[in-house]
């Protein structure tokens, strides 16, 4: 089946070469980082995690988002998703691989990584994160590959795959819950020390993952012979809308708790992110922009006339994707570290090599996604002809 | 309720323990540890009750502290452990260093406290907590708590994930962003202690309560440098010198509300 | 055979790549190195013996050092009692290197020959090295 990725237009090949060039640049930057140290990044003793871990967190969410198609299709037998589900699973595969890469580039001694298995430590949340992420990758490869292969042959999916698909549902919830627990269980990091951290993560995941899927499906609809079912996309858009409203609501709850209780340590991170603290306001425009586009995205999704318009739908999902990306892929990690344990403020800014490495991992994700989508689209095109 | 939770924790952990036999996992399920988590509220003393013979602790006498002594302590420690100096504060490796009252006790900051306390150079170091969050989060047990209460760091095993830095509420952990050896070589006239290693790039380090010295029956380097300011001893022994001092003098500990049970006391 | 030209060319390239390490090292066979024990501290010793006998140290020093590391660092035990019942301080820096103060002649000789790069020296310090 994978051989279908070897035949494509010059645009397809050009795109792959373009991605490879970015990956090569990132690989060079990574070698530089390996030789010199993580000091080439903007991280420091106070903000000790930066965009690597922030992107990791965000893409765990994108990966978990696939479950929003699996549940209707396999638990409610909603057949309109039958042809689309595999694209969600393929996004999950690419996203989980990105997550693993972001971890690898973030750690100081990547060659010692297998110490995680050599010295398993069940009291550490990272131990569980490793298990759930690797497991989720395996599950999605198994489900995605087998369902697509069955589609290609025109036979029903093998029966043994069904339980794996059902397993993927709680597993998707687990990856983002465990990832939230990485942060929510730390004393003294007030932005993270919140019981709704995991629900917040899940709601933003269920908005972000499907948003990316819609954008890609709209793109596929324009450029391939196979046209994704518009009604199915409308339903995914409704799911995104609900999830995004819940996500914004949860964010408002964080504001209420911090500001009504008036406990300084709980207010500081939110003040730093959204209003600026002691003159440090570099993140304020980003965070406000995130809220604004999030609200606009929800509005676009709520109004049927806009949602039914492909341009409106594309914009709405783009806004939701951007909003959740800024919130989780930038603000969440930095707000956890600032103010520092000494209640001082340290601004973090990623460096050029750091951004190059992160971009290259995005390119790896795009590369995997392109190939997987190419295979899936070829199968769908073959089905119509 | 207390018993129920403990039973539940035990039951939940049994399977994990059975398969992995992890001593580490046992530590969080250890009844003594659960007691200690509540000891602040009930006035129990873990050291007395569950009976470890040694619980190392450090007292910093702020009445005897001066700027000169603070600088001397840092210098002695930096030499003893080959800690390089960095111009960029974000790259700094700090085992023991001075900080102002306002930043040392941010959650219990009292703006009307006497001016001399506000001006004191508080010496900060790893608190070697009884309930260390860094140990809880480390995925490879590179940082672990020894039976004598010392929170140790195994630089051979650390993968550099920096989870412990996020977990430490005291900012006591430093990461080797660059090569420390290169930095030491660049420092002009830098004296190297050839009896103690350097740390490699990409691992986390922190104060080790001079384990290399106390295991040979010596006092930590900072105590040896300024014995009138720094007092090191066994908190588990109710007749120890530091317990006698603590009974007499008013002491502060950092961020007690987090339940980490820091083992560094500031005498004011 | 389809594409026989391409297949054969591919096989040739594969064989060349596979054999290049052997070709590269061919003829550069050198004598087995003898690590030097010639240091002032060792000269002073009445019985020239390490903490355990020579055969054991040659064969097992890597595992032995790992055990010492864990014993001192993780188990908090700084003293080693050898088979003869003698007591030694467990420390690479302060026991091993006090006698074997010639890292270049003692450690590096074999390690370079065998192509192994132990990470000891990422942290530990060569007592007589000009560089750290």
XYZ file of C-alpha atoms in Angstrom, chain C:
132
model
C 16.230 -10.606 -14.431
C 14.621 -7.194 -14.499
C 16.845 -4.165 -14.066
C 19.912 -6.371 -13.817
C 22.254 -3.419 -14.383
C 20.781 -1.478 -11.494
C 20.741 -4.493 -9.190
C 24.369 -5.352 -9.864
C 25.456 -1.731 -9.475
C 23.583 -1.620 -6.181
C 25.267 -4.806 -4.983
C 28.680 -3.414 -5.855
C 27.987 -0.214 -3.937
C 26.729 -2.235 -0.967
C 29.781 -4.483 -0.984
C 32.116 -1.489 -1.195
C 30.399 0.232 1.715
C 30.352 -2.959 3.743
C 34.030 -3.664 3.194
C 35.403 -0.153 3.521
C 36.128 -0.365 7.282
C 38.141 -3.539 6.696
C 40.001 -2.048 3.756
C 40.627 1.137 5.679
C 42.265 -0.703 8.591
C 44.061 -3.254 6.455
C 47.764 -3.432 7.157
C 47.594 -0.986 10.046
C 47.605 -3.786 12.605
C 49.590 -2.635 15.606
C 51.010 -4.482 18.550
C 48.811 -4.996 21.552
C 49.456 -2.054 23.891
C 50.895 -2.512 27.341
C 49.486 -0.039 29.848
C 52.227 1.557 31.879
C 52.332 1.064 35.645
C 55.244 3.413 35.998
C 54.029 6.072 38.436
C 55.690 7.334 41.644
C 52.840 5.996 43.788
C 53.012 2.526 42.326
C 56.820 2.461 42.582
C 56.535 3.049 46.306
C 54.255 0.063 46.775
C 55.840 -2.993 48.336
C 53.442 -5.410 46.685
C 52.484 -4.232 43.239
C 48.820 -5.073 43.377
C 45.635 -3.141 42.694
C 42.603 -3.455 45.000
C 42.082 -6.899 43.502
C 44.494 -9.105 41.579
C 45.716 -8.209 38.126
C 43.696 -10.728 36.106
C 40.476 -9.633 37.757
C 41.200 -5.943 37.212
C 42.115 -6.417 33.549
C 39.025 -8.448 32.809
C 36.443 -6.743 34.992
C 37.553 -3.182 35.734
C 34.595 -1.749 33.818
C 31.952 -3.627 35.788
C 33.998 -3.110 38.920
C 34.083 0.663 38.420
C 30.339 0.696 37.824
C 29.856 -1.205 41.073
C 32.088 1.219 42.917
C 30.174 4.120 41.441
C 26.829 2.774 42.593
C 28.160 1.721 45.952
C 29.587 5.160 46.771
C 27.035 7.375 45.102
C 23.766 5.496 45.434
C 24.291 3.229 48.462
C 26.361 5.731 50.402
C 29.086 3.214 51.159
C 32.547 4.668 50.626
C 34.596 1.674 51.778
C 35.513 -1.447 49.871
C 36.860 -4.618 51.440
C 38.764 -6.765 48.951
C 39.139 -10.540 48.867
C 42.205 -10.282 51.093
C 40.195 -8.288 53.636
C 41.971 -4.954 53.051
C 39.944 -1.742 53.175
C 39.979 0.839 50.354
C 38.272 4.180 49.869
C 35.806 3.893 46.998
C 36.707 6.770 44.725
C 37.860 6.976 41.130
C 39.322 10.414 41.696
C 40.922 9.751 45.080
C 41.791 6.049 45.016
C 42.269 4.778 41.449
C 43.871 7.920 40.087
C 46.122 8.404 43.110
C 48.134 5.366 41.952
C 47.268 5.427 38.273
C 48.105 9.086 37.874
C 49.194 8.486 34.258
C 45.879 8.509 32.401
C 47.541 8.751 28.984
C 49.766 5.703 29.456
C 47.468 3.690 31.648
C 43.864 4.318 30.534
C 44.046 5.784 27.070
C 46.499 3.304 25.577
C 44.131 0.341 25.633
C 40.979 2.394 25.178
C 42.297 3.978 22.012
C 43.508 0.600 20.772
C 40.140 -1.031 21.450
C 38.245 1.960 20.115
C 36.227 2.473 23.289
C 35.413 5.896 24.651
C 34.412 5.602 28.308
C 32.579 8.711 29.478
C 34.531 8.890 32.767
C 36.495 11.912 31.589
C 33.421 13.947 30.759
C 33.350 14.674 34.476
C 36.363 13.153 36.235
C 39.677 14.951 36.066
C 43.003 13.610 34.831
C 45.251 14.422 37.813
C 48.264 15.284 35.655
C 46.515 16.477 32.532
C 47.213 19.943 31.268
C 43.604 20.142 30.091
C 40.591 19.371 32.232
